[in-house]
PDB file of C-alpha atoms in Angstrom:
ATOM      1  CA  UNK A  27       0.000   0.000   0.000  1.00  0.00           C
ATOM      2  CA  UNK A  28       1.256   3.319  -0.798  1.00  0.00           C
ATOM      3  CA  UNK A  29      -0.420   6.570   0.420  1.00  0.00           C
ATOM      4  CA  UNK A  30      -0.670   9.328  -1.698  1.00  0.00           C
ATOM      5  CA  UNK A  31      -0.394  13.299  -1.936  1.00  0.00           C
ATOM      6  CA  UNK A  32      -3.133  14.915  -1.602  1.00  0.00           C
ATOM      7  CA  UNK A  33      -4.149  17.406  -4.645  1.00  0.00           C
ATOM      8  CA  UNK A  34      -3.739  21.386  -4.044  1.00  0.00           C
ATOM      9  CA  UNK A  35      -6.595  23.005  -4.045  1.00  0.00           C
ATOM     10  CA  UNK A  36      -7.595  25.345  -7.173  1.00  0.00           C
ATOM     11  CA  UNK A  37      -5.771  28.971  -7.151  1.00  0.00           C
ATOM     12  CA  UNK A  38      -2.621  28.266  -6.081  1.00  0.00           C
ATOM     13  CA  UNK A  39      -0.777  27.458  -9.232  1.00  0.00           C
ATOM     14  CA  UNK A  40      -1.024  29.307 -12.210  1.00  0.00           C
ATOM     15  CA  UNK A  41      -3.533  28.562 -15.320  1.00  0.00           C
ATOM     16  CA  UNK A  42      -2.030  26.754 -18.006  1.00  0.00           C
ATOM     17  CA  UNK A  43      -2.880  29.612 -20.068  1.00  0.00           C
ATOM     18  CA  UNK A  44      -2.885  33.293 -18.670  1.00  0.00           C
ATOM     19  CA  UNK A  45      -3.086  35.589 -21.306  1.00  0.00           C
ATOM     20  CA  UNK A  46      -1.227  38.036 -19.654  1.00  0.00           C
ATOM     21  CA  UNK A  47       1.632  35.959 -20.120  1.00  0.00           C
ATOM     22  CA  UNK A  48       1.608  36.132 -23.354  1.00  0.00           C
ATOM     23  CA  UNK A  49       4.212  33.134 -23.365  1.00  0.00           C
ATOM     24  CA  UNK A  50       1.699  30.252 -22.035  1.00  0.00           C
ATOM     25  CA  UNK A  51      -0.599  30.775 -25.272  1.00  0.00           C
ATOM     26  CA  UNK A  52       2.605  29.272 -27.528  1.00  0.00           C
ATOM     27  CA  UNK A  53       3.306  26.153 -25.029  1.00  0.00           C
ATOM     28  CA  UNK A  54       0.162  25.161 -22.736  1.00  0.00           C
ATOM     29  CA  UNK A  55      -1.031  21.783 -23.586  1.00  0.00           C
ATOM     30  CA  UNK A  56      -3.386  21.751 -26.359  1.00  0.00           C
ATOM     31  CA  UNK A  57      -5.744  18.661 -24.685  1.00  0.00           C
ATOM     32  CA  UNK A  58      -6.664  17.833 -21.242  1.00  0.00           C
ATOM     33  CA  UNK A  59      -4.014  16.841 -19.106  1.00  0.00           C
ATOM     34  CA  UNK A  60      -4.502  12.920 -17.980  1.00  0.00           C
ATOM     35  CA  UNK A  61      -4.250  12.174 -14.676  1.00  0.00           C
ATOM     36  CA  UNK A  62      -1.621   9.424 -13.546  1.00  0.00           C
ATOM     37  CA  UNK A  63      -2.399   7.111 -10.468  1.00  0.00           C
ATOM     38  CA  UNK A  64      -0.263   7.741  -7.849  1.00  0.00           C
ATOM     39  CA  UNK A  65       1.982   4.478  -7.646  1.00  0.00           C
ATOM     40  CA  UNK A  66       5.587   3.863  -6.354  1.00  0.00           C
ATOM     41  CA  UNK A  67       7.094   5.133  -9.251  1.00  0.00           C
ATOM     42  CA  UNK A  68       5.556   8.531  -8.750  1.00  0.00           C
ATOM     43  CA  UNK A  69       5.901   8.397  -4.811  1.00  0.00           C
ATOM     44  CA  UNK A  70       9.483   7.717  -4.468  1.00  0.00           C
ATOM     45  CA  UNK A  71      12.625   8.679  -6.487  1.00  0.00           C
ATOM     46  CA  UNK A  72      14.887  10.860  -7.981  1.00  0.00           C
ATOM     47  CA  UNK A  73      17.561  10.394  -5.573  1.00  0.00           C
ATOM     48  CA  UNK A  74      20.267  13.143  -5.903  1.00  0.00           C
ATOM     49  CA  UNK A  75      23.506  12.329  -3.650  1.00  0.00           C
ATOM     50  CA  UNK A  76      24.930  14.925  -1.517  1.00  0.00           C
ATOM     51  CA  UNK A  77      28.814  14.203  -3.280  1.00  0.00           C
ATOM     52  CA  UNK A  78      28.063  16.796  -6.138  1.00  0.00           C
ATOM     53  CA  UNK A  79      27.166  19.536  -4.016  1.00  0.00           C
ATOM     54  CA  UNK A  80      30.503  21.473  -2.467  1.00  0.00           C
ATOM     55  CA  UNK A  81      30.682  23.100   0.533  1.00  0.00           C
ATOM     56  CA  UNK A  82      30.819  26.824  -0.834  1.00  0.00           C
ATOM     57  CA  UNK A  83      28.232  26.239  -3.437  1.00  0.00           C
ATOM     58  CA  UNK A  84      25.527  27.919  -1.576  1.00  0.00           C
ATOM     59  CA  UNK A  85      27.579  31.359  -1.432  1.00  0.00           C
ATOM     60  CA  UNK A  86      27.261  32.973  -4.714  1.00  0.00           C
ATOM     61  CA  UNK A  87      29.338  35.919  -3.723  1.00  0.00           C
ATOM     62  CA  UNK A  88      32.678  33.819  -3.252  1.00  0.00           C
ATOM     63  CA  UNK A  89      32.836  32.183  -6.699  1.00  0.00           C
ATOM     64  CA  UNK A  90      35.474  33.924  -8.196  1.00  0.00           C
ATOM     65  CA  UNK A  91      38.719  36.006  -7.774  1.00  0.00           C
ATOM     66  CA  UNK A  92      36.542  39.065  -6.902  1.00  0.00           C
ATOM     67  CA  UNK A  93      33.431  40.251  -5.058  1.00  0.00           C
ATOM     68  CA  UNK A  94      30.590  40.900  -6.498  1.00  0.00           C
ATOM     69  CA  UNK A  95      28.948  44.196  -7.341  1.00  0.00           C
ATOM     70  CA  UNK A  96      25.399  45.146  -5.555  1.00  0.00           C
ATOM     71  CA  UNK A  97      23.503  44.910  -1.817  1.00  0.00           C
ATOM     72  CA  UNK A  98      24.119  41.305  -0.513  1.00  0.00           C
ATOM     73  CA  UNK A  99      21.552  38.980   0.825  1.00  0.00           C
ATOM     74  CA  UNK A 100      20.963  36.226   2.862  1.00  0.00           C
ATOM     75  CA  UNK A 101      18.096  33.936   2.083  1.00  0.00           C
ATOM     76  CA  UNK A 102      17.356  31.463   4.509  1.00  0.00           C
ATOM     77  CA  UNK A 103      14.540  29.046   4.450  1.00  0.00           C
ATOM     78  CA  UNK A 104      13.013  25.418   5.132  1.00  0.00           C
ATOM     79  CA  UNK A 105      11.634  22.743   3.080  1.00  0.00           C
ATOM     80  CA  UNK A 106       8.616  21.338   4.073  1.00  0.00           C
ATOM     81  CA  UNK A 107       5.994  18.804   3.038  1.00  0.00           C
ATOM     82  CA  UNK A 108       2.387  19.746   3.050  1.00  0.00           C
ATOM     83  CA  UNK A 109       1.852  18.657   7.127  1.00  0.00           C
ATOM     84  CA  UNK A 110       4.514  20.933   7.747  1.00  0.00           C
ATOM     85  CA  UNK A 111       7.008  18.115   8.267  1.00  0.00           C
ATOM     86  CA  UNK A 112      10.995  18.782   7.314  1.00  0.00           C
ATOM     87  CA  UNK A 113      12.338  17.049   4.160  1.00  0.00           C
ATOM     88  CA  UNK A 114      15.699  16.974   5.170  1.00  0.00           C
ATOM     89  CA  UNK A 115      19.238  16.239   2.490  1.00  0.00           C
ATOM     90  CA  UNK A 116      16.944  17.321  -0.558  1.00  0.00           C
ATOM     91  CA  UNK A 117      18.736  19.277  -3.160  1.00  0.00           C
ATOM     92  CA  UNK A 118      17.685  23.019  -3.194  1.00  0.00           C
ATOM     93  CA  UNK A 119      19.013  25.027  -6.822  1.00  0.00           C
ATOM     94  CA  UNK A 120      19.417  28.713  -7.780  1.00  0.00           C
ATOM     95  CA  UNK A 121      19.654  31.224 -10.320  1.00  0.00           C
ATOM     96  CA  UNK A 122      19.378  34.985 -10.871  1.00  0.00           C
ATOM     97  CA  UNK A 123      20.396  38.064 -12.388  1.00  0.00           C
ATOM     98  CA  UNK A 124      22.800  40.256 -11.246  1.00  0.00           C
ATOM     99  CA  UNK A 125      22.691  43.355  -9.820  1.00  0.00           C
ATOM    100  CA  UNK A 126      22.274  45.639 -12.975  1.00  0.00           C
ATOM    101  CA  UNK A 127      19.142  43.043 -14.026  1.00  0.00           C
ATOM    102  CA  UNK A 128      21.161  41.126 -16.442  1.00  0.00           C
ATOM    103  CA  UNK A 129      21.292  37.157 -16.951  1.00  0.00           C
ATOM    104  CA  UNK A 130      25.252  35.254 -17.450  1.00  0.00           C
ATOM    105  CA  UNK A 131      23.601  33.595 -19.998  1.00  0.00           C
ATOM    106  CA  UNK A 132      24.129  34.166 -23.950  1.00  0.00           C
ATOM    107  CA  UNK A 133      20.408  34.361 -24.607  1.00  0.00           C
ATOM    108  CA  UNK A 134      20.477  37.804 -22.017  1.00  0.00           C
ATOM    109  CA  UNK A 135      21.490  40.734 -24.572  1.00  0.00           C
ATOM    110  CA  UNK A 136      19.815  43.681 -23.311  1.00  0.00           C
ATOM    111  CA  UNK A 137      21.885  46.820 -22.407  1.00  0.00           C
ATOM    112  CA  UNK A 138      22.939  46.268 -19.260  1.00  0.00           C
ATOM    113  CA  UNK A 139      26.541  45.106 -17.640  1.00  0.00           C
ATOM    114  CA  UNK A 140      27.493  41.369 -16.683  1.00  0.00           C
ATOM    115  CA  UNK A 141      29.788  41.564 -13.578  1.00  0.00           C
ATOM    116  CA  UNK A 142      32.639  39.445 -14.287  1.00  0.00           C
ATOM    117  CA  UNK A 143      32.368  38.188 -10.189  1.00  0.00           C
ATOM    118  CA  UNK A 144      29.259  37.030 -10.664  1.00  0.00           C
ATOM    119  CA  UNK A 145      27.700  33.754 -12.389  1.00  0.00           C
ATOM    120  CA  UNK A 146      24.406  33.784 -10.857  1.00  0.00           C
ATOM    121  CA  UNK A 147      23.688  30.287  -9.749  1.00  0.00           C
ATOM    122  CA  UNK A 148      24.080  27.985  -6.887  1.00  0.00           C
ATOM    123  CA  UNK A 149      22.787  24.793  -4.613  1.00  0.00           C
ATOM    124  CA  UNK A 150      22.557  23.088  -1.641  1.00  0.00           C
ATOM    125  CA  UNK A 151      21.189  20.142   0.216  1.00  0.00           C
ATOM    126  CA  UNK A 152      18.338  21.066   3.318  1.00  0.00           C
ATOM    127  CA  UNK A 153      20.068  19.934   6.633  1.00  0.00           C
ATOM    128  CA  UNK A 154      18.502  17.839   8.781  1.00  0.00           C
ATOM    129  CA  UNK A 155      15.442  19.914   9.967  1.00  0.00           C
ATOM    130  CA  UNK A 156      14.838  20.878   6.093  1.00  0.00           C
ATOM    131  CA  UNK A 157      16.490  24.339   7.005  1.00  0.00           C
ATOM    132  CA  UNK A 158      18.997  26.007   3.583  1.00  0.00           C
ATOM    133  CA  UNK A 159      20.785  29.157   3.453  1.00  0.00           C
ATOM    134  CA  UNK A 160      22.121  31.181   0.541  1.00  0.00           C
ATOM    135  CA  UNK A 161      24.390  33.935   0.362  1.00  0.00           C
ATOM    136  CA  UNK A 162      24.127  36.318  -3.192  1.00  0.00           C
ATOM    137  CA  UNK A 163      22.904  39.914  -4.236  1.00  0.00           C
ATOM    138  CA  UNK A 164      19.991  41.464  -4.248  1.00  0.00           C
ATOM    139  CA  UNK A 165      19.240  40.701  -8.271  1.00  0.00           C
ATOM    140  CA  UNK A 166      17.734  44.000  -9.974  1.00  0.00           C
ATOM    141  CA  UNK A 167      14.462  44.519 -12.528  1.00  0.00           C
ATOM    142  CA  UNK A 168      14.719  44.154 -16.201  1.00  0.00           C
ATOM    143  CA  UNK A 169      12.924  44.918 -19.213  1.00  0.00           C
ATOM    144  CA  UNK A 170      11.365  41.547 -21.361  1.00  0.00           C
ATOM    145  CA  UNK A 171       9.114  41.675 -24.485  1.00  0.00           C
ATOM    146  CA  UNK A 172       5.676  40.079 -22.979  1.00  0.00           C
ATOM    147  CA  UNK A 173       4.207  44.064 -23.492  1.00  0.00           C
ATOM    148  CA  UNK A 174       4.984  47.605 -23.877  1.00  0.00           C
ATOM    149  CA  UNK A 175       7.431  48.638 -21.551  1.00  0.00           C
ATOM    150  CA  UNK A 176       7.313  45.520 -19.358  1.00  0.00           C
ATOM    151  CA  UNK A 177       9.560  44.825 -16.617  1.00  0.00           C
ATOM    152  CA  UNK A 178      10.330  41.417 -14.333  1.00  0.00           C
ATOM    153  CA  UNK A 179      10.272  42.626 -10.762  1.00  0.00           C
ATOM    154  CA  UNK A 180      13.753  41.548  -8.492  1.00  0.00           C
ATOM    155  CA  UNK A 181      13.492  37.633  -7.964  1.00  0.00           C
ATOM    156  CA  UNK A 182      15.528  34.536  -7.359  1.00  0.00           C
ATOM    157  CA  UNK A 183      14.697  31.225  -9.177  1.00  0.00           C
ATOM    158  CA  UNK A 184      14.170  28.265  -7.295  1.00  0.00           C
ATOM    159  CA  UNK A 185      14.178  24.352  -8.226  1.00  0.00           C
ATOM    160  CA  UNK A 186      13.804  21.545  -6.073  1.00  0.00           C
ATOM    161  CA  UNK A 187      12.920  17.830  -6.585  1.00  0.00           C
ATOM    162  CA  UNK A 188      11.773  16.919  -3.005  1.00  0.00           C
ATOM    163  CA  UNK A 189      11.341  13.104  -2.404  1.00  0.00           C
ATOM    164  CA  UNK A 190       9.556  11.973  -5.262  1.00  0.00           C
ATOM    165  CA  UNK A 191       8.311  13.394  -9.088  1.00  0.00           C
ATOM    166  CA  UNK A 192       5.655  14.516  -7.869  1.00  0.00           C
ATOM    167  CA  UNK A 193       7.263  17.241  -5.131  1.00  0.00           C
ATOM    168  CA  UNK A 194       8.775  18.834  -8.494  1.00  0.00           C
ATOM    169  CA  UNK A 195       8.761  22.758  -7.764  1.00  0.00           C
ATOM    170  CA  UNK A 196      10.480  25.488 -10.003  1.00  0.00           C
ATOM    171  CA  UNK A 197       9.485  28.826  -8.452  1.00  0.00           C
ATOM    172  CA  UNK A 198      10.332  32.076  -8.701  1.00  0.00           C
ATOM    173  CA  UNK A 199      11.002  34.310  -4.910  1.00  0.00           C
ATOM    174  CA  UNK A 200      10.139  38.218  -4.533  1.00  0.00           C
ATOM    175  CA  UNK A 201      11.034  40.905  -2.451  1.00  0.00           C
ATOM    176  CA  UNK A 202       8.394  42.822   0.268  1.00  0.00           C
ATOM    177  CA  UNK A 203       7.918  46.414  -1.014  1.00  0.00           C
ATOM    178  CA  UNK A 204       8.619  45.713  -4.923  1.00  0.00           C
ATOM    179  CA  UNK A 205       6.466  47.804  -6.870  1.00  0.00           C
ATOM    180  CA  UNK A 206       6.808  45.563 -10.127  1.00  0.00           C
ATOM    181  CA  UNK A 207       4.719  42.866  -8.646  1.00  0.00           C
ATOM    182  CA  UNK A 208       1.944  44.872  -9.108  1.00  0.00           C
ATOM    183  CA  UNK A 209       1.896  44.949 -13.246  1.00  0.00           C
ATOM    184  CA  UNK A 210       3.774  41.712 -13.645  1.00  0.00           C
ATOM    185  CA  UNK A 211       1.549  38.841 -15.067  1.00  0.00           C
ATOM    186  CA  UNK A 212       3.367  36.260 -14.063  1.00  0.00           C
ATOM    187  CA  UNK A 213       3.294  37.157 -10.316  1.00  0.00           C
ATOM    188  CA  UNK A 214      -0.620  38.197 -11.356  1.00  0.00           C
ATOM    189  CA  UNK A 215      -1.285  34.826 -13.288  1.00  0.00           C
ATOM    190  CA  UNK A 216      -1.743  33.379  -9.156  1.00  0.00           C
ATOM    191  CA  UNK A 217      -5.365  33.641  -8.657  1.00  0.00           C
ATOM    192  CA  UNK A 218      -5.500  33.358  -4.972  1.00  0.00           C
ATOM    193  CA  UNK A 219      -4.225  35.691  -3.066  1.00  0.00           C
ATOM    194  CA  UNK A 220      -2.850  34.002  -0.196  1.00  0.00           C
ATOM    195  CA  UNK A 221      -0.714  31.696  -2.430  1.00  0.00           C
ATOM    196  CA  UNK A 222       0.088  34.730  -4.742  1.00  0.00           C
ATOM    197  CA  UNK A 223       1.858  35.974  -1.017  1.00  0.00           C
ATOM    198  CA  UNK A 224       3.749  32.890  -0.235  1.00  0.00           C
ATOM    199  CA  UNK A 225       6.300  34.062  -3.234  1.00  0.00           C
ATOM    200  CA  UNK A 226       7.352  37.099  -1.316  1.00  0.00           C
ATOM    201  CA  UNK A 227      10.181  36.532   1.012  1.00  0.00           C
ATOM    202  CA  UNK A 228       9.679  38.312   4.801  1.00  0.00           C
ATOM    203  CA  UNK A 229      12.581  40.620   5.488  1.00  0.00           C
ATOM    204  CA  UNK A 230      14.234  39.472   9.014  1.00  0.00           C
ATOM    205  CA  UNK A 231      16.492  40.848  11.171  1.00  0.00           C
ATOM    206  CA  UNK A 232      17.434  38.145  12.987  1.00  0.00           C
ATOM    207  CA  UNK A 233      18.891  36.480   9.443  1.00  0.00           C
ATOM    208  CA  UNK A 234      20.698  39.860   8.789  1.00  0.00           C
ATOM    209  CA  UNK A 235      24.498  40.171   9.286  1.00  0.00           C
ATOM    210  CA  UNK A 236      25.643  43.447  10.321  1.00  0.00           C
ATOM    211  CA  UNK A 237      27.226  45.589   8.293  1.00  0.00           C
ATOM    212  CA  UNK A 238      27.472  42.692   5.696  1.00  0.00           C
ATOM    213  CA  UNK A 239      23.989  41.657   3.686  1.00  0.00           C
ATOM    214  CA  UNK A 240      19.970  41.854   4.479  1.00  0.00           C
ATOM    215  CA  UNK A 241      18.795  38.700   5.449  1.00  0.00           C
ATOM    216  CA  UNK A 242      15.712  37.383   3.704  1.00  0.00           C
ATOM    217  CA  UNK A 243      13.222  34.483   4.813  1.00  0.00           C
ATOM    218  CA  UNK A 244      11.534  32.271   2.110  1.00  0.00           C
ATOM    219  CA  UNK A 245      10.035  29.036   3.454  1.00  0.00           C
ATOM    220  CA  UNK A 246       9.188  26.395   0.589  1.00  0.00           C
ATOM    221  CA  UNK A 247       6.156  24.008   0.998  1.00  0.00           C
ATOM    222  CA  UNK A 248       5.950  21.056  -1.983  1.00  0.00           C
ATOM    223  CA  UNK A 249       2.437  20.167  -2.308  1.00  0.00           C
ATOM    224  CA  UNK A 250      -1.216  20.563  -0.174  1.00  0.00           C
ATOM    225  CA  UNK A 251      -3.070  23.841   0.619  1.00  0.00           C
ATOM    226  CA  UNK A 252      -0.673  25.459   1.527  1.00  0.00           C
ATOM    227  CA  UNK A 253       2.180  24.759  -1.278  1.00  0.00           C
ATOM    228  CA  UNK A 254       4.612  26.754  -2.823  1.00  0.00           C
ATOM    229  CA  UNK A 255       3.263  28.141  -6.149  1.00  0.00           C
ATOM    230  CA  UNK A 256       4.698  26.573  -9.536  1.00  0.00           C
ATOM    231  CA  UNK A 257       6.549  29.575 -11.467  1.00  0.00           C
ATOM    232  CA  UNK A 258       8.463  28.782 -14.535  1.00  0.00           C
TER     233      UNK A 258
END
């Protein structure tokens, strides 16, 4: 007997289609999605081990010969399942822009500098309670085509696999205050509210290190009512 995951509740991910996004109209699925039984296969698996994760991969501001340009953060955070329980040694991934908005990536070629210090991406494996911690920079706004003068609001890209194929989650975190998140449809493509929320990390002090970086906290929940919203 296996037992299941229970199915989140309408709301809390994103349509398949928001036209807002004017990106899901070119590669939502077509037909109705068909549902798969839950079954080992689905309940158990990938298994990542901890041997390709180093020790300083979770500070993205020590990654080469200099330091990095822009504010420095903290993010720290727990993974939880939907009860609320820890899922400990489970491989937490990063990516952003840098400071000036801009992506290490070929496919990035608006007008804006790269920082030669700064690559952008990192990981790390939950501890035993399900707790992670990154170090980086506060990554800034930048322009993208989805509509007349259109801009993504400051946020760090998160993936994590969980314990099974079904606790897949790629999200996307924001930061309190922003006043992008307001005209962004892919924040907006979250219909309720309360799960729309759950992407904005809580400014703490207690994470902050003085004189150093602001510390951020962003808690990640895979699956249930209260889950993590899917943002590609």
């Amino acid at each position: 007997m296996t037992t299941g995951f229970r199915r989140p509740p309408a709301g809390i991910h994103p349509p398949l289609d928001s036209p807002d996004y004017r990106a899901t109209a070119l590669r939502h699925p077509r037909e109705p999605l068909v549902i798969i039984p839950q079954t080992l296969s689905e309940l158990s698996g990938p298994v990542y081990g901890p041997g390709a994760v180093g020790p300083a991969d979770h500070d993205l501001t020590h990654q080469h010969a200099g330091d990095p340009l822009g504010e420095r953060i903290v993010i720290e955070g727990r993974v939880m399942d939907e009860d609320g329980r820890a899922i400990p040694h489970t491989l937490v991934e990063v990516w952003q822009a840098n400071a000036a908005g801009r992506y290490a990536h070929k496919g990035d070629q608006h007008a804006a500098p790269l920082d030669p210090n700064f690559s952008g991406a990192g990981r790390a494996l939950s501890d035993a309670d399900g707790r992670f911690r990154f170090v980086s920079i506060k990554p800034g706004a930048y322009p993208w085509p989805n509509h007349p003068n259109a801009w993504r609001p400051a946020h760090v890209h998160f993936s994590l696999f969980g314990p099974s194929f079904l606790t897949r989650l790629v999200t996307q975190m924001y930061f309190p205050g922003d006043p992008l998140l307001a005209f962004d449809p892919i924040y907006q493509s979250i219909r309720d509210d309360r799960a729309r929320k759950r992407l904005i990390a809580g400014f703490e002090l207690a994470i902050t290190e003085p004189g150093i970086a602001l510390g951020y906290r962003f808690d990640l929940v895979l699956r249930g009512r209260d889950a993590t919203p899917m943002v590609a």
